[in-house]
Amino acid sequence: MSDTDFSGQAVLITGGASGIGYAAAQAFAKRGARIAIADLNQDTAQAQAATLGDGHIGLGGDVSTEATADRLVSATMDAFGRIDVLINCAGMSDTFLDTIDQTAEHWQRLIDVHLTGTFVMSKRAAREMIAAGYGVVINISSIAGILALPRRNAYTAAKHGIVGLTRNLACEWAQKGIRVNAIAPGYIRTPLVQNLIDQGKIDEKKIRRRTPLGEMLPPSAIADAMIFLASPLARTVTGVNLPVDGGYTVYGGMVDAAEIED
């Protein structure tokens, strides 16, 4: 059995019906895991789970509430009898408004989904993991958890918060057999990001020029990092925020990082 064989393990993925979450579902299912895809729309979650083959489930709910967190974890336990890996991938896009035009309602909603959702899901899943003496939690931060993204206050604050939460939980649960890490994706070509490109809110060419690898990474690049962090290969890795961004966050030059064709 290889270090990246997840046969017999159960993986719960919030925001798992599209983008990075669905890429993760495909990657873990390919390696033998049983997948619980959780998404806001249950029908969508069930349809996407069905594409993975037999033995996977789709669940619906708003991850920002403790009641939903309890229901999602309980349903995963009922279906599989265990939960080995939790991936907190549920999220939503921020506004691109000047700060003085942003609303507290939008701020709170985004914080609730990204940060509070990560907290309540991790807390509830940890009960099962502590009882089993083993578990892996992977949170999705962002380059916005490392850098400033002006006019995207709620998103930036939430992602920085996820990094802090990841470090706290990693230290608290290390002796209980639970590893907690975060991944900080760069601009990944998900349906959400593609929509922002199409709306003219993100300039793809500028991003590629700013990225040393000169490309926007596919969702599978993040899934590959998740496979590593969830595997025995990373058995001594906990509390990290791993950038998977093509070098975006380390580049500080005065000129373009990469030459690309227009």
PDB file of C-alpha atoms in Angstrom:
ATOM      1  CA  MET A   1       0.000   0.000   0.000  1.00  0.00           C
ATOM      2  CA  SER A   2       1.392   3.402  -0.954  1.00  0.00           C
ATOM      3  CA  ASP A   3       1.580   6.390   1.367  1.00  0.00           C
ATOM      4  CA  THR A   4      -1.133   8.079  -0.673  1.00  0.00           C
ATOM      5  CA  ASP A   5      -3.603   5.183  -0.596  1.00  0.00           C
ATOM      6  CA  PHE A   6      -6.695   6.270   1.347  1.00  0.00           C
ATOM      7  CA  SER A   7      -8.633   3.031   1.000  1.00  0.00           C
ATOM      8  CA  GLY A   8     -11.091   2.607   3.856  1.00  0.00           C
ATOM      9  CA  GLN A   9     -10.826   6.222   4.965  1.00  0.00           C
ATOM     10  CA  ALA A  10     -13.668   8.742   4.984  1.00  0.00           C
ATOM     11  CA  VAL A  11     -13.211  12.323   3.795  1.00  0.00           C
ATOM     12  CA  LEU A  12     -15.742  15.112   4.405  1.00  0.00           C
ATOM     13  CA  ILE A  13     -15.344  18.095   2.087  1.00  0.00           C
ATOM     14  CA  THR A  14     -17.354  21.291   2.533  1.00  0.00           C
ATOM     15  CA  GLY A  15     -17.782  23.299  -0.633  1.00  0.00           C
ATOM     16  CA  GLY A  16     -17.091  20.018  -2.377  1.00  0.00           C
ATOM     17  CA  ALA A  17     -19.448  20.335  -5.325  1.00  0.00           C
ATOM     18  CA  SER A  18     -17.269  22.598  -7.448  1.00  0.00           C
ATOM     19  CA  GLY A  19     -13.837  24.133  -7.924  1.00  0.00           C
ATOM     20  CA  ILE A  20     -11.113  23.184  -5.475  1.00  0.00           C
ATOM     21  CA  GLY A  21     -13.485  21.160  -3.317  1.00  0.00           C
ATOM     22  CA  TYR A  22     -14.631  18.955  -6.167  1.00  0.00           C
ATOM     23  CA  ALA A  23     -11.042  18.490  -7.372  1.00  0.00           C
ATOM     24  CA  ALA A  24     -10.233  17.287  -3.870  1.00  0.00           C
ATOM     25  CA  ALA A  25     -13.199  14.904  -3.933  1.00  0.00           C
ATOM     26  CA  GLN A  26     -11.975  13.422  -7.204  1.00  0.00           C
ATOM     27  CA  ALA A  27      -8.390  13.095  -5.956  1.00  0.00           C
ATOM     28  CA  PHE A  28      -9.283  11.309  -2.715  1.00  0.00           C
ATOM     29  CA  ALA A  29     -11.913   9.089  -4.358  1.00  0.00           C
ATOM     30  CA  LYS A  30      -9.351   8.043  -6.962  1.00  0.00           C
ATOM     31  CA  ARG A  31      -7.135   6.907  -4.107  1.00  0.00           C
ATOM     32  CA  GLY A  32      -9.792   4.772  -2.467  1.00  0.00           C
ATOM     33  CA  ALA A  33     -11.421   7.114   0.039  1.00  0.00           C
ATOM     34  CA  ARG A  34     -15.148   7.343   0.599  1.00  0.00           C
ATOM     35  CA  ILE A  35     -16.277  10.922   0.104  1.00  0.00           C
ATOM     36  CA  ALA A  36     -18.968  13.052   1.705  1.00  0.00           C
ATOM     37  CA  ILE A  37     -19.472  16.126  -0.460  1.00  0.00           C
ATOM     38  CA  ALA A  38     -21.157  18.921   1.469  1.00  0.00           C
ATOM     39  CA  ASP A  39     -22.441  21.983  -0.320  1.00  0.00           C
ATOM     40  CA  LEU A  40     -25.084  24.662   0.115  1.00  0.00           C
ATOM     41  CA  ASN A  41     -27.355  22.931  -2.406  1.00  0.00           C
ATOM     42  CA  GLN A  42     -28.004  19.309  -1.494  1.00  0.00           C
ATOM     43  CA  ASP A  43     -29.170  18.281  -4.975  1.00  0.00           C
ATOM     44  CA  THR A  44     -25.926  19.588  -6.467  1.00  0.00           C
ATOM     45  CA  ALA A  45     -23.880  17.859  -3.782  1.00  0.00           C
ATOM     46  CA  GLN A  46     -25.630  14.541  -4.412  1.00  0.00           C
ATOM     47  CA  ALA A  47     -25.227  14.858  -8.176  1.00  0.00           C
ATOM     48  CA  GLN A  48     -21.510  15.532  -7.858  1.00  0.00           C
ATOM     49  CA  ALA A  49     -21.055  12.700  -5.368  1.00  0.00           C
ATOM     50  CA  ALA A  50     -22.690  10.352  -7.878  1.00  0.00           C
ATOM     51  CA  THR A  51     -20.044  11.225 -10.473  1.00  0.00           C
ATOM     52  CA  LEU A  52     -17.383   9.765  -8.165  1.00  0.00           C
ATOM     53  CA  GLY A  53     -18.927   6.307  -8.342  1.00  0.00           C
ATOM     54  CA  ASP A  54     -20.684   4.129  -5.796  1.00  0.00           C
ATOM     55  CA  GLY A  55     -20.288   4.557  -2.065  1.00  0.00           C
ATOM     56  CA  HIS A  56     -20.093   8.346  -1.857  1.00  0.00           C
ATOM     57  CA  ILE A  57     -22.688  10.748  -0.438  1.00  0.00           C
ATOM     58  CA  GLY A  58     -23.843  14.321  -1.001  1.00  0.00           C
ATOM     59  CA  LEU A  59     -25.045  16.548   1.827  1.00  0.00           C
ATOM     60  CA  GLY A  60     -26.560  20.027   1.874  1.00  0.00           C
ATOM     61  CA  GLY A  61     -26.387  22.869   4.363  1.00  0.00           C
ATOM     62  CA  ASP A  62     -25.008  26.242   5.421  1.00  0.00           C
ATOM     63  CA  VAL A  63     -21.700  25.530   7.139  1.00  0.00           C
ATOM     64  CA  SER A  64     -21.787  28.740   9.160  1.00  0.00           C
ATOM     65  CA  THR A  65     -24.079  27.238  11.823  1.00  0.00           C
ATOM     66  CA  GLU A  66     -23.296  24.735  14.552  1.00  0.00           C
ATOM     67  CA  ALA A  67     -26.504  22.860  13.819  1.00  0.00           C
ATOM     68  CA  THR A  68     -25.402  22.244  10.232  1.00  0.00           C
ATOM     69  CA  ALA A  69     -21.904  21.242  11.322  1.00  0.00           C
ATOM     70  CA  ASP A  70     -23.401  18.671  13.666  1.00  0.00           C
ATOM     71  CA  ARG A  71     -25.700  17.342  10.964  1.00  0.00           C
ATOM     72  CA  LEU A  72     -22.951  17.053   8.328  1.00  0.00           C
ATOM     73  CA  VAL A  73     -20.518  15.268  10.608  1.00  0.00           C
ATOM     74  CA  SER A  74     -23.244  13.028  12.031  1.00  0.00           C
ATOM     75  CA  ALA A  75     -24.373  12.070   8.516  1.00  0.00           C
ATOM     76  CA  THR A  76     -20.791  11.240   7.545  1.00  0.00           C
ATOM     77  CA  MET A  77     -20.396   9.076  10.641  1.00  0.00           C
ATOM     78  CA  ASP A  78     -23.717   7.349   9.962  1.00  0.00           C
ATOM     79  CA  ALA A  79     -22.682   6.578   6.377  1.00  0.00           C
ATOM     80  CA  PHE A  80     -19.061   5.573   6.914  1.00  0.00           C
ATOM     81  CA  GLY A  81     -18.607   4.979  10.634  1.00  0.00           C
ATOM     82  CA  ARG A  82     -15.582   7.264  10.709  1.00  0.00           C
ATOM     83  CA  ILE A  83     -14.169  10.575   9.570  1.00  0.00           C
ATOM     84  CA  ASP A  84     -10.457  10.618   8.836  1.00  0.00           C
ATOM     85  CA  VAL A  85     -10.070  13.847   6.907  1.00  0.00           C
ATOM     86  CA  LEU A  86     -12.044  17.098   7.048  1.00  0.00           C
ATOM     87  CA  ILE A  87     -11.463  19.633   4.295  1.00  0.00           C
ATOM     88  CA  ASN A  88     -12.951  23.061   4.982  1.00  0.00           C
ATOM     89  CA  CYS A  89     -13.374  24.437   1.490  1.00  0.00           C
ATOM     90  CA  ALA A  90     -16.758  26.205   1.607  1.00  0.00           C
ATOM     91  CA  GLY A  91     -16.588  29.857   0.673  1.00  0.00           C
ATOM     92  CA  MET A  92     -18.013  32.778  -1.226  1.00  0.00           C
ATOM     93  CA  SER A  93     -16.649  35.708  -3.197  1.00  0.00           C
ATOM     94  CA  ASP A  94     -16.078  39.124  -1.684  1.00  0.00           C
ATOM     95  CA  THR A  95     -17.205  42.442  -3.098  1.00  0.00           C
ATOM     96  CA  PHE A  96     -14.772  44.641  -5.005  1.00  0.00           C
ATOM     97  CA  LEU A  97     -16.140  47.871  -3.534  1.00  0.00           C
ATOM     98  CA  ASP A  98     -14.359  50.722  -1.809  1.00  0.00           C
ATOM     99  CA  THR A  99     -14.392  50.170   1.938  1.00  0.00           C
ATOM    100  CA  ILE A 100     -16.776  53.061   2.579  1.00  0.00           C
ATOM    101  CA  ASP A 101     -19.304  51.432   0.252  1.00  0.00           C
ATOM    102  CA  GLN A 102     -19.126  47.971   1.827  1.00  0.00           C
ATOM    103  CA  THR A 103     -21.917  46.809   4.120  1.00  0.00           C
ATOM    104  CA  ALA A 104     -21.613  45.228   7.525  1.00  0.00           C
ATOM    105  CA  GLU A 105     -24.137  42.620   6.422  1.00  0.00           C
ATOM    106  CA  HIS A 106     -21.888  41.388   3.619  1.00  0.00           C
ATOM    107  CA  TRP A 107     -18.868  41.495   5.903  1.00  0.00           C
ATOM    108  CA  GLN A 108     -20.628  39.355   8.490  1.00  0.00           C
ATOM    109  CA  ARG A 109     -21.956  36.849   5.978  1.00  0.00           C
ATOM    110  CA  LEU A 110     -18.532  36.259   4.469  1.00  0.00           C
ATOM    111  CA  ILE A 111     -16.880  35.952   7.886  1.00  0.00           C
ATOM    112  CA  ASP A 112     -19.614  33.506   8.920  1.00  0.00           C
ATOM    113  CA  VAL A 113     -19.133  31.253   5.892  1.00  0.00           C
ATOM    114  CA  HIS A 114     -15.334  31.247   5.685  1.00  0.00           C
ATOM    115  CA  LEU A 115     -14.112  31.662   9.251  1.00  0.00           C
ATOM    116  CA  THR A 116     -16.994  30.607  11.481  1.00  0.00           C
ATOM    117  CA  GLY A 117     -17.715  27.702   9.146  1.00  0.00           C
ATOM    118  CA  THR A 118     -14.141  26.489   9.462  1.00  0.00           C
ATOM    119  CA  PHE A 119     -14.376  26.800  13.255  1.00  0.00           C
ATOM    120  CA  VAL A 120     -17.667  24.965  13.794  1.00  0.00           C
ATOM    121  CA  MET A 121     -16.882  22.201  11.290  1.00  0.00           C
ATOM    122  CA  SER A 122     -13.438  21.604  12.779  1.00  0.00           C
ATOM    123  CA  LYS A 123     -14.778  21.606  16.326  1.00  0.00           C
ATOM    124  CA  ARG A 124     -17.509  19.084  15.548  1.00  0.00           C
ATOM    125  CA  ALA A 125     -15.306  16.772  13.472  1.00  0.00           C
ATOM    126  CA  ALA A 126     -12.629  16.840  16.164  1.00  0.00           C
ATOM    127  CA  ARG A 127     -14.966  15.078  18.601  1.00  0.00           C
ATOM    128  CA  GLU A 128     -14.962  12.034  16.342  1.00  0.00           C
ATOM    129  CA  MET A 129     -11.265  12.299  15.550  1.00  0.00           C
ATOM    130  CA  ILE A 130     -10.277  12.588  19.213  1.00  0.00           C
ATOM    131  CA  ALA A 131     -12.323   9.502  20.019  1.00  0.00           C
ATOM    132  CA  ALA A 132     -10.548   7.625  17.220  1.00  0.00           C
ATOM    133  CA  GLY A 133      -7.121   8.988  18.152  1.00  0.00           C
ATOM    134  CA  TYR A 134      -6.497  10.136  14.581  1.00  0.00           C
ATOM    135  CA  GLY A 135      -7.573  12.792  12.129  1.00  0.00           C
ATOM    136  CA  VAL A 136      -6.498  15.391   9.602  1.00  0.00           C
ATOM    137  CA  VAL A 137      -8.062  18.820   9.113  1.00  0.00           C
ATOM    138  CA  ILE A 138      -7.168  20.842   6.035  1.00  0.00           C
ATOM    139  CA  ASN A 139      -8.361  24.427   5.884  1.00  0.00           C
ATOM    140  CA  ILE A 140      -8.405  26.666   2.845  1.00  0.00           C
ATOM    141  CA  SER A 141      -6.715  29.978   3.415  1.00  0.00           C
ATOM    142  CA  SER A 142      -5.537  32.080   0.465  1.00  0.00           C
ATOM    143  CA  ILE A 143      -2.861  34.440  -0.686  1.00  0.00           C
ATOM    144  CA  ALA A 144      -5.299  36.846   1.032  1.00  0.00           C
ATOM    145  CA  GLY A 145      -4.233  35.163   4.267  1.00  0.00           C
ATOM    146  CA  ILE A 146      -0.648  36.239   3.573  1.00  0.00           C
ATOM    147  CA  LEU A 147      -0.941  39.505   1.625  1.00  0.00           C
ATOM    148  CA  ALA A 148      -3.317  42.445   1.537  1.00  0.00           C
ATOM    149  CA  LEU A 149      -6.027  42.493  -1.139  1.00  0.00           C
ATOM    150  CA  PRO A 150      -7.339  46.064  -1.046  1.00  0.00           C
ATOM    151  CA  ARG A 151     -11.119  46.524  -1.244  1.00  0.00           C
ATOM    152  CA  ARG A 152     -11.614  42.873  -0.267  1.00  0.00           C
ATOM    153  CA  ASN A 153     -11.696  43.421   3.482  1.00  0.00           C
ATOM    154  CA  ALA A 154     -13.973  40.622   4.628  1.00  0.00           C
ATOM    155  CA  TYR A 155     -12.231  37.990   2.519  1.00  0.00           C
ATOM    156  CA  THR A 156      -8.766  39.094   3.618  1.00  0.00           C
ATOM    157  CA  ALA A 157      -9.765  39.215   7.283  1.00  0.00           C
ATOM    158  CA  ALA A 158     -11.418  35.787   7.098  1.00  0.00           C
ATOM    159  CA  LYS A 159      -8.441  34.164   5.430  1.00  0.00           C
ATOM    160  CA  HIS A 160      -5.986  35.668   7.908  1.00  0.00           C
ATOM    161  CA  GLY A 161      -8.295  34.399  10.632  1.00  0.00           C
ATOM    162  CA  ILE A 162      -8.236  30.885   9.197  1.00  0.00           C
ATOM    163  CA  VAL A 163      -4.431  30.894   9.379  1.00  0.00           C
ATOM    164  CA  GLY A 164      -4.554  31.854  13.052  1.00  0.00           C
ATOM    165  CA  LEU A 165      -7.238  29.280  13.804  1.00  0.00           C
ATOM    166  CA  THR A 166      -5.233  26.599  12.011  1.00  0.00           C
ATOM    167  CA  ARG A 167      -2.190  27.286  14.182  1.00  0.00           C
ATOM    168  CA  ASN A 168      -4.227  27.275  17.390  1.00  0.00           C
ATOM    169  CA  LEU A 169      -5.994  24.004  16.619  1.00  0.00           C
ATOM    170  CA  ALA A 170      -2.773  22.357  15.460  1.00  0.00           C
ATOM    171  CA  CYS A 171      -1.139  23.088  18.805  1.00  0.00           C
ATOM    172  CA  GLU A 172      -4.194  22.136  20.868  1.00  0.00           C
ATOM    173  CA  TRP A 173      -4.902  18.834  19.132  1.00  0.00           C
ATOM    174  CA  ALA A 174      -1.393  17.593  18.288  1.00  0.00           C
ATOM    175  CA  GLN A 175      -1.245  15.282  21.317  1.00  0.00           C
ATOM    176  CA  LYS A 176      -4.658  13.887  20.407  1.00  0.00           C
ATOM    177  CA  GLY A 177      -3.465  12.547  17.059  1.00  0.00           C
ATOM    178  CA  ILE A 178      -4.984  15.307  14.930  1.00  0.00           C
ATOM    179  CA  ARG A 179      -2.950  17.332  12.459  1.00  0.00           C
ATOM    180  CA  VAL A 180      -4.323  20.676  11.265  1.00  0.00           C
ATOM    181  CA  ASN A 181      -2.896  22.529   8.283  1.00  0.00           C
ATOM    182  CA  ALA A 182      -3.993  25.170   5.818  1.00  0.00           C
ATOM    183  CA  ILE A 183      -3.360  25.687   2.122  1.00  0.00           C
ATOM    184  CA  ALA A 184      -3.101  29.170   0.655  1.00  0.00           C
ATOM    185  CA  PRO A 185      -4.098  28.938  -3.014  1.00  0.00           C
ATOM    186  CA  GLY A 186      -3.167  31.661  -5.432  1.00  0.00           C
ATOM    187  CA  TYR A 187      -5.456  32.574  -8.319  1.00  0.00           C
ATOM    188  CA  ILE A 188      -6.794  29.154  -9.234  1.00  0.00           C
ATOM    189  CA  ARG A 189      -8.838  28.662 -12.383  1.00  0.00           C
ATOM    190  CA  THR A 190     -12.073  27.686 -10.669  1.00  0.00           C
ATOM    191  CA  PRO A 191     -15.564  28.513 -11.998  1.00  0.00           C
ATOM    192  CA  LEU A 192     -15.739  31.317  -9.409  1.00  0.00           C
ATOM    193  CA  VAL A 193     -12.457  32.890 -10.538  1.00  0.00           C
ATOM    194  CA  GLN A 194     -13.342  32.424 -14.191  1.00  0.00           C
ATOM    195  CA  ASN A 195     -16.561  34.325 -13.524  1.00  0.00           C
ATOM    196  CA  LEU A 196     -14.566  37.190 -12.007  1.00  0.00           C
ATOM    197  CA  ILE A 197     -12.314  37.208 -15.079  1.00  0.00           C
ATOM    198  CA  ASP A 198     -15.353  37.280 -17.365  1.00  0.00           C
ATOM    199  CA  GLN A 199     -16.794  40.198 -15.376  1.00  0.00           C
ATOM    200  CA  GLY A 200     -13.557  42.134 -15.738  1.00  0.00           C
ATOM    201  CA  LYS A 201     -12.919  42.135 -11.985  1.00  0.00           C
ATOM    202  CA  ILE A 202      -9.708  40.123 -12.367  1.00  0.00           C
ATOM    203  CA  ASP A 203      -7.143  40.581 -15.144  1.00  0.00           C
ATOM    204  CA  GLU A 204      -5.812  37.130 -16.045  1.00  0.00           C
ATOM    205  CA  LYS A 205      -2.799  38.413 -17.976  1.00  0.00           C
ATOM    206  CA  LYS A 206      -1.688  40.635 -15.092  1.00  0.00           C
ATOM    207  CA  ILE A 207      -1.945  37.723 -12.703  1.00  0.00           C
ATOM    208  CA  ARG A 208       0.102  35.470 -14.944  1.00  0.00           C
ATOM    209  CA  ARG A 209       2.773  38.138 -15.387  1.00  0.00           C
ATOM    210  CA  ARG A 210       2.889  38.627 -11.615  1.00  0.00           C
ATOM    211  CA  THR A 211       3.305  34.854 -11.016  1.00  0.00           C
ATOM    212  CA  PRO A 212       6.830  33.408 -11.436  1.00  0.00           C
ATOM    213  CA  LEU A 213       5.480  30.190 -12.981  1.00  0.00           C
ATOM    214  CA  GLY A 214       3.551  32.340 -15.460  1.00  0.00           C
ATOM    215  CA  GLU A 215       0.258  30.459 -15.188  1.00  0.00           C
ATOM    216  CA  MET A 216      -3.003  30.246 -13.305  1.00  0.00           C
ATOM    217  CA  LEU A 217      -2.976  26.884 -11.592  1.00  0.00           C
ATOM    218  CA  PRO A 218      -5.763  24.320 -11.996  1.00  0.00           C
ATOM    219  CA  PRO A 219      -7.824  23.147  -8.982  1.00  0.00           C
ATOM    220  CA  SER A 220      -6.009  19.816  -9.176  1.00  0.00           C
ATOM    221  CA  ALA A 221      -2.828  21.554  -7.994  1.00  0.00           C
ATOM    222  CA  ILE A 222      -4.505  22.289  -4.667  1.00  0.00           C
ATOM    223  CA  ALA A 223      -5.905  18.762  -4.498  1.00  0.00           C
ATOM    224  CA  ASP A 224      -2.391  17.378  -4.934  1.00  0.00           C
ATOM    225  CA  ALA A 225      -1.230  19.416  -1.934  1.00  0.00           C
ATOM    226  CA  MET A 226      -4.167  18.108   0.081  1.00  0.00           C
ATOM    227  CA  ILE A 227      -3.241  14.525  -0.732  1.00  0.00           C
ATOM    228  CA  PHE A 228       0.254  15.183   0.607  1.00  0.00           C
ATOM    229  CA  LEU A 229      -0.938  16.906   3.795  1.00  0.00           C
ATOM    230  CA  ALA A 230      -3.463  14.165   4.538  1.00  0.00           C
ATOM    231  CA  SER A 231      -0.988  11.355   3.925  1.00  0.00           C
ATOM    232  CA  PRO A 232       1.649   9.740   6.172  1.00  0.00           C
ATOM    233  CA  LEU A 233       4.236  11.623   4.107  1.00  0.00           C
ATOM    234  CA  ALA A 234       3.228  14.705   6.136  1.00  0.00           C
ATOM    235  CA  ARG A 235       2.924  12.913   9.488  1.00  0.00           C
ATOM    236  CA  THR A 236       5.189  15.494  11.170  1.00  0.00           C
ATOM    237  CA  VAL A 237       3.639  18.513   9.462  1.00  0.00           C
ATOM    238  CA  THR A 238       1.064  20.479  11.431  1.00  0.00           C
ATOM    239  CA  GLY A 239       0.168  24.144  11.865  1.00  0.00           C
ATOM    240  CA  VAL A 240       1.486  25.265   8.482  1.00  0.00           C
ATOM    241  CA  ASN A 241      -0.106  27.560   5.922  1.00  0.00           C
ATOM    242  CA  LEU A 242       1.202  26.142   2.647  1.00  0.00           C
ATOM    243  CA  PRO A 243       1.157  28.544  -0.325  1.00  0.00           C
ATOM    244  CA  VAL A 244       0.286  26.828  -3.593  1.00  0.00           C
ATOM    245  CA  ASP A 245       0.417  29.856  -5.826  1.00  0.00           C
ATOM    246  CA  GLY A 246       3.102  29.428  -8.492  1.00  0.00           C
ATOM    247  CA  GLY A 247       5.410  31.696  -6.497  1.00  0.00           C
ATOM    248  CA  TYR A 248       2.986  34.630  -6.314  1.00  0.00           C
ATOM    249  CA  THR A 249       3.511  35.470  -2.653  1.00  0.00           C
ATOM    250  CA  VAL A 250       7.311  35.274  -2.693  1.00  0.00           C
ATOM    251  CA  TYR A 251       7.871  37.538  -5.676  1.00  0.00           C
ATOM    252  CA  GLY A 252       8.838  41.121  -4.919  1.00  0.00           C
ATOM    253  CA  GLY A 253      10.537  42.323  -8.093  1.00  0.00           C
ATOM    254  CA  MET A 254       9.921  45.660  -9.775  1.00  0.00           C
ATOM    255  CA  VAL A 255       9.222  44.085 -13.154  1.00  0.00           C
ATOM    256  CA  ASP A 256       6.947  41.274 -14.323  1.00  0.00           C
ATOM    257  CA  ALA A 257       7.831  37.908 -12.834  1.00  0.00           C
ATOM    258  CA  ALA A 258       7.089  36.024 -16.053  1.00  0.00           C
ATOM    259  CA  GLU A 259       6.952  36.696 -19.754  1.00  0.00           C
ATOM    260  CA  ILE A 260       3.732  35.501 -21.347  1.00  0.00           C
ATOM    261  CA  GLU A 261       2.289  35.749 -24.810  1.00  0.00           C
ATOM    262  CA  ASP A 262      -0.637  38.145 -25.252  1.00  0.00           C
TER     263      ASP A 262
END
